[in-house]
PDB file of C-alpha atoms and ligand atoms in Angstrom:
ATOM      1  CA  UNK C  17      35.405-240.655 189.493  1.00  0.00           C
ATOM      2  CA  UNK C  18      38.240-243.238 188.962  1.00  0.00           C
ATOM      3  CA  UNK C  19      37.357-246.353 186.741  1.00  0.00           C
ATOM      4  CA  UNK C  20      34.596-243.755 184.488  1.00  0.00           C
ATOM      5  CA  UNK C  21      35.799-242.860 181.060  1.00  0.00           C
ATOM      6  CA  UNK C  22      34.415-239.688 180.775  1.00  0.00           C
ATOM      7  CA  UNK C  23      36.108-238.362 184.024  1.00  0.00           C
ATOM      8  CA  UNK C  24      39.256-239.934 182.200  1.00  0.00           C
ATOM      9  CA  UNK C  25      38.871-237.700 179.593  1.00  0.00           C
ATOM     10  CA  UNK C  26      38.028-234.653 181.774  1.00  0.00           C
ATOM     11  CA  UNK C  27      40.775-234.927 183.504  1.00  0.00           C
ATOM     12  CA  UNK C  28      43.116-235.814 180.041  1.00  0.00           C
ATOM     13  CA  UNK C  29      44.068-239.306 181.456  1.00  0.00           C
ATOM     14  CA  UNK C  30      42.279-240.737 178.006  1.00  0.00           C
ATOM     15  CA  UNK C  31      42.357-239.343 174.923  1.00  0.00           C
ATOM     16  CA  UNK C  32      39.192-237.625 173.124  1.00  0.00           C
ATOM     17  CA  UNK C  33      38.497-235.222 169.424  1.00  0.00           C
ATOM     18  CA  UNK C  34      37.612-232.157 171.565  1.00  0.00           C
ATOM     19  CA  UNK C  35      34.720-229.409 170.378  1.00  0.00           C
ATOM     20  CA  UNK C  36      34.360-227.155 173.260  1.00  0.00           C
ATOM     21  CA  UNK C  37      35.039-226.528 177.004  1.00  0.00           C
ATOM     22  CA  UNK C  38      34.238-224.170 179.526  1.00  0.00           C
ATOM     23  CA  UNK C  39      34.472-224.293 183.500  1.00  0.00           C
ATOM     24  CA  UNK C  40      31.147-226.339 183.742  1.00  0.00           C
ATOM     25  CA  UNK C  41      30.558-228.465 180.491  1.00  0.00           C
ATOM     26  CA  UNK C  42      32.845-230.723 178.198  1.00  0.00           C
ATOM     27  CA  UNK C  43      32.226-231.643 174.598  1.00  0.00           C
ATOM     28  CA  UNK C  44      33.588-234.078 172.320  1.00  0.00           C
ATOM     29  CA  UNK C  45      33.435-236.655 169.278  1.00  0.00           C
ATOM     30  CA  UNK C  46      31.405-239.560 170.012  1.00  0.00           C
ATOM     31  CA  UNK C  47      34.072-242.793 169.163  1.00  0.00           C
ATOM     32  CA  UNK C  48      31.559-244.453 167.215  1.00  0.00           C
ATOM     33  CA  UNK C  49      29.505-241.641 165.505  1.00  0.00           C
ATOM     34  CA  UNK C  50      25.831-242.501 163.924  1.00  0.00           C
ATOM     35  CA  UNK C  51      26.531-239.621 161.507  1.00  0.00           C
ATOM     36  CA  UNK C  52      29.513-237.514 160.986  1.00  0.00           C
ATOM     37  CA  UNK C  53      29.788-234.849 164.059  1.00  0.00           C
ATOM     38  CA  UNK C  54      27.661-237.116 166.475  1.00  0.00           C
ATOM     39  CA  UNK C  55      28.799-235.468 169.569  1.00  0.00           C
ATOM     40  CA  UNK C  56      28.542-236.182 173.552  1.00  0.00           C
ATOM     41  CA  UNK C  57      28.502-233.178 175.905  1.00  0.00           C
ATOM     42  CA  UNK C  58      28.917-233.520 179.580  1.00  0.00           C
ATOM     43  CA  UNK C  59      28.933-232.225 182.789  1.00  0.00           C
ATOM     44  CA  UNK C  60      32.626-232.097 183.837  1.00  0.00           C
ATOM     45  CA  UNK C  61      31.104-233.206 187.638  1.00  0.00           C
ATOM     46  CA  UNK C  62      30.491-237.006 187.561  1.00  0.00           C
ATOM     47  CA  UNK C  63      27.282-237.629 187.863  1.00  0.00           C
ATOM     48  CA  UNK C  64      26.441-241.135 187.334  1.00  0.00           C
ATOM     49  CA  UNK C  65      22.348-240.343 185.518  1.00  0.00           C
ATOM     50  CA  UNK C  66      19.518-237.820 185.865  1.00  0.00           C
ATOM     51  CA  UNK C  67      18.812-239.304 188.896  1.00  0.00           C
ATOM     52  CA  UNK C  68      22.262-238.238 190.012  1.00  0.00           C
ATOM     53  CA  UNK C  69      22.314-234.819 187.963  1.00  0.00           C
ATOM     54  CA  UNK C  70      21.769-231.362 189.779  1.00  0.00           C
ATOM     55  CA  UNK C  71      18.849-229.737 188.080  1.00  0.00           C
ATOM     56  CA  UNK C  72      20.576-226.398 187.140  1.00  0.00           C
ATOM     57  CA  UNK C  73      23.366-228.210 185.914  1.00  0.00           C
ATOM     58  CA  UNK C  74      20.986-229.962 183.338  1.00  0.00           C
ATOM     59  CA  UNK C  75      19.595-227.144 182.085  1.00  0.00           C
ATOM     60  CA  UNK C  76      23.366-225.781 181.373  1.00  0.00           C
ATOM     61  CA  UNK C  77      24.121-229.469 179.428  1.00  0.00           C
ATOM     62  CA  UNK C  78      20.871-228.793 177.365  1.00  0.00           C
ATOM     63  CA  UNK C  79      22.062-225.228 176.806  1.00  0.00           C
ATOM     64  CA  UNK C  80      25.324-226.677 175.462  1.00  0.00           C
ATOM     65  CA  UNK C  81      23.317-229.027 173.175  1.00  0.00           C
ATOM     66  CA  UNK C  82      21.418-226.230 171.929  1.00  0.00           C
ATOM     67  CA  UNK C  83      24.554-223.935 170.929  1.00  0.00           C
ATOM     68  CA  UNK C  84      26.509-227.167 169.405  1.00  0.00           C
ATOM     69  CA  UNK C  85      23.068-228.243 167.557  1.00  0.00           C
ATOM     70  CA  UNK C  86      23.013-224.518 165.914  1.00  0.00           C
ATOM     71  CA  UNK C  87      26.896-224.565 165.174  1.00  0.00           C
ATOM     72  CA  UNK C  88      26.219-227.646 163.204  1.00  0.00           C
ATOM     73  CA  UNK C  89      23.739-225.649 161.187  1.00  0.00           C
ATOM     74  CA  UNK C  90      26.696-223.667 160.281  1.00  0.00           C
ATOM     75  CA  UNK C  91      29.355-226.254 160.290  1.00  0.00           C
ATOM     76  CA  UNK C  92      31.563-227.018 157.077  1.00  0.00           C
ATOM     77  CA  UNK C  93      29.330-230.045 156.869  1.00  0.00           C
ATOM     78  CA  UNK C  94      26.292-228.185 157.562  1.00  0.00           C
ATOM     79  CA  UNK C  95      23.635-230.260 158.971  1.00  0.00           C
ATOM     80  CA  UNK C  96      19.692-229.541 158.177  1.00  0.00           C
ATOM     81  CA  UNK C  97      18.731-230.833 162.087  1.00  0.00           C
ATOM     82  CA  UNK C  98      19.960-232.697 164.612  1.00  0.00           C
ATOM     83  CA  UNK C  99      18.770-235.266 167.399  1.00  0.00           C
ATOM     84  CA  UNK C 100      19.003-234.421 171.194  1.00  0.00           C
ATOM     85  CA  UNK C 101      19.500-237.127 173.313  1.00  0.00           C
ATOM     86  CA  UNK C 102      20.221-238.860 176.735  1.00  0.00           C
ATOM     87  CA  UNK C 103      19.931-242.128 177.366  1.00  0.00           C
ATOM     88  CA  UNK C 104      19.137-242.495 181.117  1.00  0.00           C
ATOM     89  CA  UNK C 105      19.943-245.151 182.831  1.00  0.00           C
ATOM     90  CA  UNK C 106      20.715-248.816 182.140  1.00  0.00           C
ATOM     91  CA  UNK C 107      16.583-249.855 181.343  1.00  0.00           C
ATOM     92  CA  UNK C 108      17.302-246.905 178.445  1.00  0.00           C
ATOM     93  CA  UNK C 109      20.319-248.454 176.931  1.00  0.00           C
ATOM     94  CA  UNK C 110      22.901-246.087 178.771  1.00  0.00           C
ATOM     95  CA  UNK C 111      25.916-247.813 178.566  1.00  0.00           C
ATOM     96  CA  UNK C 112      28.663-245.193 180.214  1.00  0.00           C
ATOM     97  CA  UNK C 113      27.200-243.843 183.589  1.00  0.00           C
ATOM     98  CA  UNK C 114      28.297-240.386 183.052  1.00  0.00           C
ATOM     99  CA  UNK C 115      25.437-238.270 182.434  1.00  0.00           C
ATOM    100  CA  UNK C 116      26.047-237.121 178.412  1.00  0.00           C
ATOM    101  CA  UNK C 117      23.417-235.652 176.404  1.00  0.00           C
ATOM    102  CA  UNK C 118      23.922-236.994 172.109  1.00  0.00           C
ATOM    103  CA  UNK C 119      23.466-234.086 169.447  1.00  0.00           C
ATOM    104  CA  UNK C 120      23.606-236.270 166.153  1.00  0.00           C
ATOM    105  CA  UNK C 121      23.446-234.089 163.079  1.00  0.00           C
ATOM    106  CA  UNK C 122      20.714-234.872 160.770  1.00  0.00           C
ATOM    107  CA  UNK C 123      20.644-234.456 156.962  1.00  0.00           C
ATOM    108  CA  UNK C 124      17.152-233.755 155.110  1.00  0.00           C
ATOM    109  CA  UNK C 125      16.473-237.472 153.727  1.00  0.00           C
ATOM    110  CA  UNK C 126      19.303-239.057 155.246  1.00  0.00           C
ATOM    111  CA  UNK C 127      17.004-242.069 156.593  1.00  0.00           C
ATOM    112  CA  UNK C 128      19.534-244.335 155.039  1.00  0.00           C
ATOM    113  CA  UNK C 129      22.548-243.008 155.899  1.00  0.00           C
ATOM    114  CA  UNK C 130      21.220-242.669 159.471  1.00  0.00           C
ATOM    115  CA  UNK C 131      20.133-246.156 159.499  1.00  0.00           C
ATOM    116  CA  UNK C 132      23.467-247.631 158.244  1.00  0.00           C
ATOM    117  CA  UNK C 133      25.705-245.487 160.401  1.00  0.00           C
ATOM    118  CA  UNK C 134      23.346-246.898 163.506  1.00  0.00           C
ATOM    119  CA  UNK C 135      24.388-250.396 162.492  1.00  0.00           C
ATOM    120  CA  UNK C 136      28.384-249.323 161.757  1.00  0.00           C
ATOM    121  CA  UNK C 137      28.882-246.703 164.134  1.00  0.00           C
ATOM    122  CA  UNK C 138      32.205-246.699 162.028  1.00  0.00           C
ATOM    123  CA  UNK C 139      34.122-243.311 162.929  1.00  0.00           C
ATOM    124  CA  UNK C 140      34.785-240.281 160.141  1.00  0.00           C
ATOM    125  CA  UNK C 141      37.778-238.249 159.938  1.00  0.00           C
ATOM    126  CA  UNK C 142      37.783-236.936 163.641  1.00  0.00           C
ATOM    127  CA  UNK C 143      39.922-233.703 163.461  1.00  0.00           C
ATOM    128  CA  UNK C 144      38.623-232.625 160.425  1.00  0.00           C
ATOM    129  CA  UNK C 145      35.463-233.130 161.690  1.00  0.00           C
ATOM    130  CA  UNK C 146      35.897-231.257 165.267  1.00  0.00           C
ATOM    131  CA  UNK C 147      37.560-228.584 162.936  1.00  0.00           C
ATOM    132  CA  UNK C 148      34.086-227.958 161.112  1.00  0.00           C
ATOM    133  CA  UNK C 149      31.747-227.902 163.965  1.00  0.00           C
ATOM    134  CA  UNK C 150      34.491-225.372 165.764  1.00  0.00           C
ATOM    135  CA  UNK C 151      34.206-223.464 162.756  1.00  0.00           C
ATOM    136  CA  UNK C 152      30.487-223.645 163.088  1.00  0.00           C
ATOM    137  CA  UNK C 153      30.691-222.122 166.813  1.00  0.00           C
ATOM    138  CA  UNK C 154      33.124-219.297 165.236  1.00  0.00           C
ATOM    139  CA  UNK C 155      30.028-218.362 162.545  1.00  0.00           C
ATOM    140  CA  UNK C 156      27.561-218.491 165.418  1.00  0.00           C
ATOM    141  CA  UNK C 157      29.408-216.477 167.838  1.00  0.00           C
ATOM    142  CA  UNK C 158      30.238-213.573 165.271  1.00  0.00           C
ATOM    143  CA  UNK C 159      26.290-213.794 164.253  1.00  0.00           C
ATOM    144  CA  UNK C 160      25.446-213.238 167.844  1.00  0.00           C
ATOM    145  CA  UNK C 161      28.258-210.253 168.140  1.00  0.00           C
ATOM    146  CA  UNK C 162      26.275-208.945 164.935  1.00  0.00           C
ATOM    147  CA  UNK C 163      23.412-208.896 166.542  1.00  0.00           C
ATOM    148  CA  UNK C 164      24.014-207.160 169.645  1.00  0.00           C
ATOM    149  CA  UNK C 165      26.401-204.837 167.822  1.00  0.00           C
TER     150      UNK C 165
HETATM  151  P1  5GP B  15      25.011-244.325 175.818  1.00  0.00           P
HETATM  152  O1  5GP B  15      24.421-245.573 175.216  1.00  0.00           O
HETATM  153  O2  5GP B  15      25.573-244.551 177.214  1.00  0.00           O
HETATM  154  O3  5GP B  15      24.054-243.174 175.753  1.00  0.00           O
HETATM  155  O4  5GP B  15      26.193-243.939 174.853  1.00  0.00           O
HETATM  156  C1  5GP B  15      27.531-243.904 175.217  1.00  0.00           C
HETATM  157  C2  5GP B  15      28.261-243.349 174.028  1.00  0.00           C
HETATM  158  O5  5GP B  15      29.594-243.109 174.397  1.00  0.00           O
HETATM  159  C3  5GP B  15      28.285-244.295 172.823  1.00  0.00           C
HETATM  160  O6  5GP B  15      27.715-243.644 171.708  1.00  0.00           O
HETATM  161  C4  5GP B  15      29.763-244.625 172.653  1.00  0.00           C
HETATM  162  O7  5GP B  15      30.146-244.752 171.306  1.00  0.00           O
HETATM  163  C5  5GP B  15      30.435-243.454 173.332  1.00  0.00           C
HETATM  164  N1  5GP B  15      31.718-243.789 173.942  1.00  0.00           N
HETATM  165  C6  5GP B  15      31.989-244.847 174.754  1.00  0.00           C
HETATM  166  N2  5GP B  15      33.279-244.821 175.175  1.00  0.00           N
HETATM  167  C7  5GP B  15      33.829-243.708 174.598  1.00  0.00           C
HETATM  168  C8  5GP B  15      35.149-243.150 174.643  1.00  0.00           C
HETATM  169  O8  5GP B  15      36.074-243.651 175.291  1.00  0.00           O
HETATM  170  N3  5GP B  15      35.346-242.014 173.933  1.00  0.00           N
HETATM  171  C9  5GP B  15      34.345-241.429 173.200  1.00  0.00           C
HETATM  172  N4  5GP B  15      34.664-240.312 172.534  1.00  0.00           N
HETATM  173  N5  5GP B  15      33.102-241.925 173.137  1.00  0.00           N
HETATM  174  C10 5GP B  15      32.846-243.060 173.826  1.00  0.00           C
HETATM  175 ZN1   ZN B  16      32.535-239.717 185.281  1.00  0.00          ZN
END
């Protein structure tokens, strides 16, 4: 959809730190992280909120939440939990009406940090970063060829 950032960055027209894509889903660096490797996934389909959202289609975002949350596990900056997220719709503070779903890695006892880096939103180093949660895929994906090995 012309005029939505997110489509912009779909379609490459605006710049983003890229984690993964497939056919369906698009993930990448939030620009003003809570904690280092806050990341949005998306549908690459605008759809404006969960109002807007085919159902199937949210249960594929959540499943791309889900693998990214356990990559961070694994990540060079390996994170203890994370926070799922969506904001939905302007009365819940959404503030770019392109459906996106948060995974915010969380540190054991990191209330501080966490609160601080709510207030800053101040951006880490980006590729190195991306580079750690892609690594963090890599681990999970050769776990999971392990397993059914
Ligand atoms: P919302 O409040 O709508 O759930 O959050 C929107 C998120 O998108 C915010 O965390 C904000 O920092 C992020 N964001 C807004 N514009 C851009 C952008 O152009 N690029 C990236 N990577 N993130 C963005
Ligand atoms: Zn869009």
């Amino acid at each position: 959809m012309s005029g939505c950032v997110f489509c912009r960055i779909v379609s490459g027209d605006a710049p983003a730190t890229k984690i993964f894509e497939d056919d369906i889903l698009l993930a990448f660096l939030d620009i003003r992280p809570i904690t280092r490797g806050h990341t949005l996934v998306i549908p690459k389909n605008h759809a404006s909120d969960l109002d807007d959202l085919n159902p199937a289609l949210g249960a594929q975002l959540f499943a791309g939440g889900h693998r990214l949350a356990k990559a961070m596990r694994r990540s060079d900056f390996p994170a203890d939990g994370a926070n799922l997220l969506i904001n939905d719709g302007k009365a819940a503070f959404q503030t770019v009406h392109h459906v996106h779903l948060h995974v915010i890695p969380r540190q054991t006892g990191d209330t501080f940090t966490f609160a601080k880096g709510f207030v800053l939103r101040r951006p880490h180093d980006m590729e190195h970063t991306a580079a750690a949660i892609r690594t963090g895929l890599d681990r999970l994906a050769a776990e999971e060829r392990e397993t059914h090995a």
